[in-house]
Each structure stands twice: as structure tokens, then as C-alpha cells.
mmCIF file of C-alpha atoms in Angstrom:
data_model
loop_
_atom_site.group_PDB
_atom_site.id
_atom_site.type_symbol
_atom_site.label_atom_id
_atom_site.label_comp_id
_atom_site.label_asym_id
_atom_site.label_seq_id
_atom_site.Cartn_x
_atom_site.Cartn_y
_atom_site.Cartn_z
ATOM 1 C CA UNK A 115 -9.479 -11.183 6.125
ATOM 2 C CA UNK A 116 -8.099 -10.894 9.535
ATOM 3 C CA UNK A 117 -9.205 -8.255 12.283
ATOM 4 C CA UNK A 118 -8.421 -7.089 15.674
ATOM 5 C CA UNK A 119 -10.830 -5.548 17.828
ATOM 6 C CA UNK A 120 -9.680 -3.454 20.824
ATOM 7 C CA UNK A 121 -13.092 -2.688 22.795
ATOM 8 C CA UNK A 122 -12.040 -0.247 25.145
ATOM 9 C CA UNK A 123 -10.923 3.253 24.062
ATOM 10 C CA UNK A 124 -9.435 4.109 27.417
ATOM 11 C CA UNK A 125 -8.755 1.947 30.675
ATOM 12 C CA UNK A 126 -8.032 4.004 33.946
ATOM 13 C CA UNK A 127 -6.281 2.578 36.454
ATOM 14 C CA UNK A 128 -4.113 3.696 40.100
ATOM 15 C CA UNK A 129 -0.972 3.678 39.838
ATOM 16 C CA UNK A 130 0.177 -0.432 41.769
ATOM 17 C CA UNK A 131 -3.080 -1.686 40.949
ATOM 18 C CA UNK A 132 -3.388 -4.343 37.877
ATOM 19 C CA UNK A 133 -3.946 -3.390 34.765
ATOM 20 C CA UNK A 134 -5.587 -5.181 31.464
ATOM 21 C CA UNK A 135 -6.067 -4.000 28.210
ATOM 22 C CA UNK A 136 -8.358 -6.226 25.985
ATOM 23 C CA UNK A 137 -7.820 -7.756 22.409
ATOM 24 C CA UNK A 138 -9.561 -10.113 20.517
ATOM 25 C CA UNK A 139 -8.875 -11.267 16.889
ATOM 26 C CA UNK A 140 -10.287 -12.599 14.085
ATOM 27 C CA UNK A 141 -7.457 -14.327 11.608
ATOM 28 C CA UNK A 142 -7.813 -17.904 9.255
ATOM 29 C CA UNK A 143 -5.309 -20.418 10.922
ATOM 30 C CA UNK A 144 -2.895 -19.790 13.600
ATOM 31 C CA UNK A 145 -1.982 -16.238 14.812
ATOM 32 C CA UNK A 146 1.031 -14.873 15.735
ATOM 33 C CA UNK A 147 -0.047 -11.500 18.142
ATOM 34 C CA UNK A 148 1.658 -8.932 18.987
ATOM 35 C CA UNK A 149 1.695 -6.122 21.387
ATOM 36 C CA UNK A 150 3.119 -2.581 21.025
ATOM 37 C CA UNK A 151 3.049 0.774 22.620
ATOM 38 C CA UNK A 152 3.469 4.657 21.878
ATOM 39 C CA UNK A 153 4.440 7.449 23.651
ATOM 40 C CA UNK A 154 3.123 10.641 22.200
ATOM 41 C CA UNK A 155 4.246 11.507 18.506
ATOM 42 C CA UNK A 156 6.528 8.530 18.599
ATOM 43 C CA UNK A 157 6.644 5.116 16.226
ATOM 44 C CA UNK A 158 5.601 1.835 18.278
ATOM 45 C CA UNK A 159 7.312 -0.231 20.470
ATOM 46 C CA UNK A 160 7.516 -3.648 20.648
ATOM 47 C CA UNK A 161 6.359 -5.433 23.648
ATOM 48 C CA UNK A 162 5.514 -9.034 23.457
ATOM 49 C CA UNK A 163 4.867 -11.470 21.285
ATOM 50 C CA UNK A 164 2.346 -14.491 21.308
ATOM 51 C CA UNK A 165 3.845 -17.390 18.128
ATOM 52 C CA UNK A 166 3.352 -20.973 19.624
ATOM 53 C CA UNK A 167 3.829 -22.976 22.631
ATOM 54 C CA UNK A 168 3.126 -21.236 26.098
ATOM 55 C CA UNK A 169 0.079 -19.371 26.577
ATOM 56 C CA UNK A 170 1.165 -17.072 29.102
ATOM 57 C CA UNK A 171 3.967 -14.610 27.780
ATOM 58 C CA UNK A 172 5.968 -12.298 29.107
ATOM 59 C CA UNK A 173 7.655 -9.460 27.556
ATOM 60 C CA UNK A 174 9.317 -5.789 28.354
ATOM 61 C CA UNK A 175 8.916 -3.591 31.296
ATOM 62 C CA UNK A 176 6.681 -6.223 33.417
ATOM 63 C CA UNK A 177 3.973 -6.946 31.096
ATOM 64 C CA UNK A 178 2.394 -9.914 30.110
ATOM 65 C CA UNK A 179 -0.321 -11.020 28.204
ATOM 66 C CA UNK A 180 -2.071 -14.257 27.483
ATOM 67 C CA UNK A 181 -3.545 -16.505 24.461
ATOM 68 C CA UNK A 182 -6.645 -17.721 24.559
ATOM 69 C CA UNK A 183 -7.641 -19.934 21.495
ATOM 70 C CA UNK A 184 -10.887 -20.660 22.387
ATOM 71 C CA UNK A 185 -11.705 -17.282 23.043
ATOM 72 C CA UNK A 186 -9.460 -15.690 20.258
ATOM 73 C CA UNK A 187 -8.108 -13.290 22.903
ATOM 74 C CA UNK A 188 -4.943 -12.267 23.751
ATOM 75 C CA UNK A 189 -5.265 -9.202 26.670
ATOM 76 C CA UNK A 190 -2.389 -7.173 28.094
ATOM 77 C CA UNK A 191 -1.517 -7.640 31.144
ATOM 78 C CA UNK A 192 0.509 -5.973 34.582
ATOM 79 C CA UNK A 193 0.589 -6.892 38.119
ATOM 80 C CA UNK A 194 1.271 -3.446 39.045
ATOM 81 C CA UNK A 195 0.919 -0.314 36.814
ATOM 82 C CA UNK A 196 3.189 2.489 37.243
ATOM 83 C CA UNK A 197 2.143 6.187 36.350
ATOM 84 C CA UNK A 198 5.575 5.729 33.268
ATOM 85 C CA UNK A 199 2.959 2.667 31.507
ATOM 86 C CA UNK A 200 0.302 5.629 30.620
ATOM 87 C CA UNK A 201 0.637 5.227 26.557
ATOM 88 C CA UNK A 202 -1.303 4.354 23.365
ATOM 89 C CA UNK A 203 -1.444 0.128 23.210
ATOM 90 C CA UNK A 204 -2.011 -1.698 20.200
ATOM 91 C CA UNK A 205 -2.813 -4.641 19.776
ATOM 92 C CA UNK A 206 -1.267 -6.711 16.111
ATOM 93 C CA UNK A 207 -1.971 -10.120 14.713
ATOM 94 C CA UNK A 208 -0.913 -11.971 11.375
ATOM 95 C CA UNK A 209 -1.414 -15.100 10.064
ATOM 96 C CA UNK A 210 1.045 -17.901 10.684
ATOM 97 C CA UNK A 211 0.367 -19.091 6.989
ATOM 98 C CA UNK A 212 1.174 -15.652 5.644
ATOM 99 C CA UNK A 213 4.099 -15.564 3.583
ATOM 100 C CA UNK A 214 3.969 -11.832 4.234
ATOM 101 C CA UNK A 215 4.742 -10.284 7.919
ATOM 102 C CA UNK A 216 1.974 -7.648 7.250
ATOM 103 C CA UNK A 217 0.204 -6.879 10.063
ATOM 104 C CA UNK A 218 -3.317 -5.396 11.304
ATOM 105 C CA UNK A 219 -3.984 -4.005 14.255
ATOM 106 C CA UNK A 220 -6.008 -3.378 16.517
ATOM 107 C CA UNK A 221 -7.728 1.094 16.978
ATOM 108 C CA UNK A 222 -5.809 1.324 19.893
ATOM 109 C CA UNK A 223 -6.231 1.478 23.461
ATOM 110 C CA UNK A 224 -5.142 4.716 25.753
ATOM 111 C CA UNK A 225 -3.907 3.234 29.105
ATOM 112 C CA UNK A 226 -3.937 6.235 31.918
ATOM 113 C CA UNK A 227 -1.860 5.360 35.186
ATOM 114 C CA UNK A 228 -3.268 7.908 37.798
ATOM 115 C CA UNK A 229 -0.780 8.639 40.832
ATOM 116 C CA UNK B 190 22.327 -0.181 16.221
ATOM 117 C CA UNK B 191 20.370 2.477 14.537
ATOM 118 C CA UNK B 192 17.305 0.255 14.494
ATOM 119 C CA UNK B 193 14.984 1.713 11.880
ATOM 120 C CA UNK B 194 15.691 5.276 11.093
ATOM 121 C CA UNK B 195 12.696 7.791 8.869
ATOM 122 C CA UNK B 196 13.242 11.167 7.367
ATOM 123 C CA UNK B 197 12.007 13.792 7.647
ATOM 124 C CA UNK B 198 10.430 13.673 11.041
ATOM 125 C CA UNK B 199 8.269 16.199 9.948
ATOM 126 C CA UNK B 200 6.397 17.517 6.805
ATOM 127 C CA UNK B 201 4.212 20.282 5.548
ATOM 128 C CA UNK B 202 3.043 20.009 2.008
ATOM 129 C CA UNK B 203 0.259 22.164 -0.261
ATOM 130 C CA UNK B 204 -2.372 19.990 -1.478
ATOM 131 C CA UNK B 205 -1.679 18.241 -4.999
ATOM 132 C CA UNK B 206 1.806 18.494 -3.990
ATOM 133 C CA UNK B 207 4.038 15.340 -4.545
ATOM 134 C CA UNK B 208 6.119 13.730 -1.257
ATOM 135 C CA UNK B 209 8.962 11.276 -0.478
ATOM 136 C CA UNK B 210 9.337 9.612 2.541
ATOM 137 C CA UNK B 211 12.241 7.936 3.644
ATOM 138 C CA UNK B 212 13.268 4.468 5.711
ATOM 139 C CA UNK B 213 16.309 2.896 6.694
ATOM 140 C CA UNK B 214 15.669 -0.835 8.185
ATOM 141 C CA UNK B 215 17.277 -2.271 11.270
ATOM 142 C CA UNK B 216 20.853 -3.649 10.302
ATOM 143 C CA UNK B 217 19.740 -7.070 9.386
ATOM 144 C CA UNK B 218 16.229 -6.639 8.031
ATOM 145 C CA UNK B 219 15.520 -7.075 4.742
ATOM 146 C CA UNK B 220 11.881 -6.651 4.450
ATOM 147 C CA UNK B 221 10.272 -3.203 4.490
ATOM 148 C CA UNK B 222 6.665 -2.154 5.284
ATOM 149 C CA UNK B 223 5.018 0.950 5.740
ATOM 150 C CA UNK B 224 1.877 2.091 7.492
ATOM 151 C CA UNK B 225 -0.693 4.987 7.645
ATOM 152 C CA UNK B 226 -1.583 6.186 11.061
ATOM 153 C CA UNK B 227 -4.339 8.735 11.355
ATOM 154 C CA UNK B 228 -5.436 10.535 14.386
ATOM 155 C CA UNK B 229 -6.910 8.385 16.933
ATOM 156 C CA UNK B 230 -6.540 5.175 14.761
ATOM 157 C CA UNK B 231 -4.262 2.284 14.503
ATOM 158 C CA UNK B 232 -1.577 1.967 11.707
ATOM 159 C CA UNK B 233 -3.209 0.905 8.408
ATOM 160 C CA UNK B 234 -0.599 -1.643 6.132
ATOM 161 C CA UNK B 235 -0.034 0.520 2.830
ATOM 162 C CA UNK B 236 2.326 -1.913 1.432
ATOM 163 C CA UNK B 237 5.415 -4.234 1.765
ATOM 164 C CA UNK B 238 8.661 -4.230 0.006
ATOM 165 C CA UNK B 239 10.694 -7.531 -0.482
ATOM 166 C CA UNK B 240 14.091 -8.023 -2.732
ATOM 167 C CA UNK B 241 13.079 -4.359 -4.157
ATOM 168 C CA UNK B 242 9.140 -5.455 -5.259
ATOM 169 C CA UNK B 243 6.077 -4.246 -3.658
ATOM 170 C CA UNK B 244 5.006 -7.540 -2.641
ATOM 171 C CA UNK B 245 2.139 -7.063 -1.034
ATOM 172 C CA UNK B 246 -0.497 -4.065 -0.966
ATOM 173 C CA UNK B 247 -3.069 -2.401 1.163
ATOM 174 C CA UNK B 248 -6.387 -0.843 0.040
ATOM 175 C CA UNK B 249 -4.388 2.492 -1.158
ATOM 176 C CA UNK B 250 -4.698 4.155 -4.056
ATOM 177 C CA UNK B 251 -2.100 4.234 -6.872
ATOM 178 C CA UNK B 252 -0.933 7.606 -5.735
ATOM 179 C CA UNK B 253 0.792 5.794 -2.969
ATOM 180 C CA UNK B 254 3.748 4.215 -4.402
ATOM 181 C CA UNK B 255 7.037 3.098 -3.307
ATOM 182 C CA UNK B 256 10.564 1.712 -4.013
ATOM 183 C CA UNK B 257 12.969 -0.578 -2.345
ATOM 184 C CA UNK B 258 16.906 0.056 -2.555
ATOM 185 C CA UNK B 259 19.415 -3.163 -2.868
ATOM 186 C CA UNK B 260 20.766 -1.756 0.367
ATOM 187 C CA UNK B 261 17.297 -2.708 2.192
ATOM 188 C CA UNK B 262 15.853 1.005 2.250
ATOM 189 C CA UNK B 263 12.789 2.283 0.870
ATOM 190 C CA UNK B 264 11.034 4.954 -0.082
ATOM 191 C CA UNK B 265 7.022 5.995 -0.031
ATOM 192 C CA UNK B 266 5.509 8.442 -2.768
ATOM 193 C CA UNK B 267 2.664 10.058 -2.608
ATOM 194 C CA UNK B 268 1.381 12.011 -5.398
ATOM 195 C CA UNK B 269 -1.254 14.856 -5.519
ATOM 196 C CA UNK B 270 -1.733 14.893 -2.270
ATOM 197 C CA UNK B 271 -5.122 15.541 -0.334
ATOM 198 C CA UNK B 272 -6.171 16.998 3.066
ATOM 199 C CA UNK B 273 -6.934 13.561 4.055
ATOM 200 C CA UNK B 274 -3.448 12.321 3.801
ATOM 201 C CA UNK B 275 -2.119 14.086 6.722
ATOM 202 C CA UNK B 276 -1.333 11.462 8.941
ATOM 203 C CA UNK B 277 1.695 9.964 10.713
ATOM 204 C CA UNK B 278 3.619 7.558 8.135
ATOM 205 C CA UNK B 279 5.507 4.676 10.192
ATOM 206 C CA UNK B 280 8.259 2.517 8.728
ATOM 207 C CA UNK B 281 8.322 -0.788 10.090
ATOM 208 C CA UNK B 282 11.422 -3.268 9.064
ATOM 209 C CA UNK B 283 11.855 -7.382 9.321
ATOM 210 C CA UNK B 284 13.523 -10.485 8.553
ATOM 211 C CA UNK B 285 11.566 -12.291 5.886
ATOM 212 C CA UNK B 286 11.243 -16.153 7.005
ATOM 213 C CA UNK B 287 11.086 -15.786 10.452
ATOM 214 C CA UNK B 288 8.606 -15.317 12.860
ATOM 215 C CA UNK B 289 10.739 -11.870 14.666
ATOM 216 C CA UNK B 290 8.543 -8.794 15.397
ATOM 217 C CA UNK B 291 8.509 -5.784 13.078
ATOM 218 C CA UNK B 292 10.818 -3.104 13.937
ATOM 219 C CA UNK B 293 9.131 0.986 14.172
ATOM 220 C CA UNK B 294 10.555 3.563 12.952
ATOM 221 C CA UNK B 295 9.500 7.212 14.904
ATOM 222 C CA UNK B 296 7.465 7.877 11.912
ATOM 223 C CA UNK B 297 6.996 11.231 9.954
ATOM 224 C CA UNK B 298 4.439 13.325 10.329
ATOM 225 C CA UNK B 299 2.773 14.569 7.072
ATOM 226 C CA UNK B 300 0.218 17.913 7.030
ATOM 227 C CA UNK B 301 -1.205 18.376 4.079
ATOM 228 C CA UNK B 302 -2.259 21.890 3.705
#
């Protein structure tokens, strides 16, 4: 069975500062990861993606997040938060030997950007 | 492009009421799933529809059941509903085969009442 585990309900951070949201996953062979947001009473966004080769990505709005195997992480990442980033994150991940795209995520991780 | 498209945004049912949900995938997609999202948790897979079988389920019961149109679209039924089904129900489309994210929907929000 695969799992995600977001351990932080709530990060709180100034608005230019950096921001990171944690994940860490639990999944039999190679993960694919994913990262997506919501805005209040809205469906999720994609973000990024992790599949295969560099372990740094980048995806929309200025984010970033990167793999670690070793650790089975994959945190969420921004070199400067703007007060607009403040949104539910969640973090995904499926198996790459899944014939099925299902995926499980993470509880969720509220992300305030203070002024 | 639409991207993925749900209906009705909104719901209010009486309890042992039946529902339909609707979903429309991104132009493209072939592959619907859908998800439970209670408040203050992430989604939770209910199941996945493929070439119009359910080809892969969650741990829901049997009164969640669903149907997948040659056109792509799809619809989730839930029968005698419970309190404990309001939730927000999120349609999420893809491309079977590849490795390209899963498309949202906005997701319609069920009360059960």
C-alpha cells in the first residue's frame, strides 16, 4: 500500500521569506509525486511533478520542490512567498509500476503568507 | 479548452436519498477518476473508470457506483445516502499510458441532510 504523510497542518510564513511545505512517502518501487493546491471551495491544481531524472523540479508560479530517494521526501519549495501562495497543498504519489494513475495523497497542508 | 468540467457545483440531498454526479474530462483524456474529499482531509480515490469499466476501486461501499460514457464522461452514484457522505466530490481526468498529471475538476459539493 502506498502512503503520504504531510506532518505539518499549517506552516506560517512573511510574505518574501522562503517557504517549505514537507512530504514524505511511502510507495513499492519508483514514485511519480505530485504537488497540487486549492483555493477555498475549489478542485486542485496542478503544480509540479517529480517522474525520473532531475531531482530538483520546478513547476508553476515559482515553486519547486525536490526528490529525495534516500529520504523518501519530496518538500515544496519557494524562494520567496507572496501573500497570493496562502492555499491548501497536497502532496500525491503513485507507483511507477501501477497500471492505474490512481493516486493518494497526502491530509494536506494550509500554507498562510502573512503581509 | 474546458479542461474538466462537474455538475452540479452544488448539492443538498435528504438522507437515504439517491445522487448523480457528473464529469466531463479534459479534451483528450480518456481515463476518469473520482475522489472523496471531506473537511479538513485530503481526496480519498473512490474509483477509476477506463474504456467504460470501473477498473480500479477504493475502500467504498457498493452504494458508490459509477459509469463511464464512450464519449470519455462519467458519472458517480450514490445510493441511500448518509450524513457522512457530505463531502466535496472531485473529478479528476487523464491519459492512460502516460506518465501526465491528473486533471481537477472544481468539484461538487454534496450535504447530506
Amino acid at each position: 500500500a502506498q502512503s503520504v504523510a504531510q506532518p505539518e497542518d499549517q506552516v506560517n510564513v512573511a510574505e518574501g521569506n522562503p517557504l517549505t511545505v514537507k512530504c514524505t512517502y511511502s510507495v513499492s518501487g519508483n514514485p511519480y509525486l505530485f504537488w497540487y493546491v486549492q483555493y477555498p471551495n475549489r478542485g486542485l491544481q496542478f503544480l509540479l511533478k517529480y517522474i525520473t531524472g532531475d531531482n530538483l523540479v520546478k513547476g508553476s508560479y515559482g515553486f519547486e520542490a525536490e526528490f529525495n530517494k534516500s529520504q523518501t521526501s519530496f518538500h515544496l519549495k519557494k524562494p520567496s512567498a507572496l501573500v497570493s501562495d496562502s492555499a491548501l497543498y497536497f502532496c500525491a504519489v503513485r507507483a511507477e509500476n501501477s497500471g492505474y494513475s490512481t493516486l493518494t495523497f497526502g491530509k494536506g497542508t494550509m500554507l498562510l503568507v502573512s503581509p | 479548452d474546458a479542461g474538466v468540467t462537474q455538475s452540479p457545483t452544488h448539492l443538498i440531498k435528504t438522507r437515504g436519498q439517491q445522487v448523480t454526479l457528473r464529469c466531463s474530462p479534459k479534451s483528450g483524456h480518456d481515463t476518469v477518476s473520482w475522489y472523496q474529499q471531506a473537511l479538513g482531509q485530503g481526496p480519498q480515490f473512490i474509483f477509476q473508470y477506463y474504456e467504460e469499466e470501473e477498473r480500479q476501486r477504493g475502500n467504498f461501499p457498493d452504494r458508490f457506483s459509477g459509469h463511464q460514457y464512450p464519449n470519455y464522461s462519467s458519472e458517480l452514484n450514490v445510493n441511500a445516502l448518509l450524513l457522512g457522505d457530505s463531502a466535496l466530490y472531485l473529478c479528476a481526468s487523464s491519459r492512460a499510458g502516460t506518465r501526465t498529471e491528473a486533471f481537477f475538476g472544481q468539484g461538487t459539493r454534496l450535504t447530506v441532510v
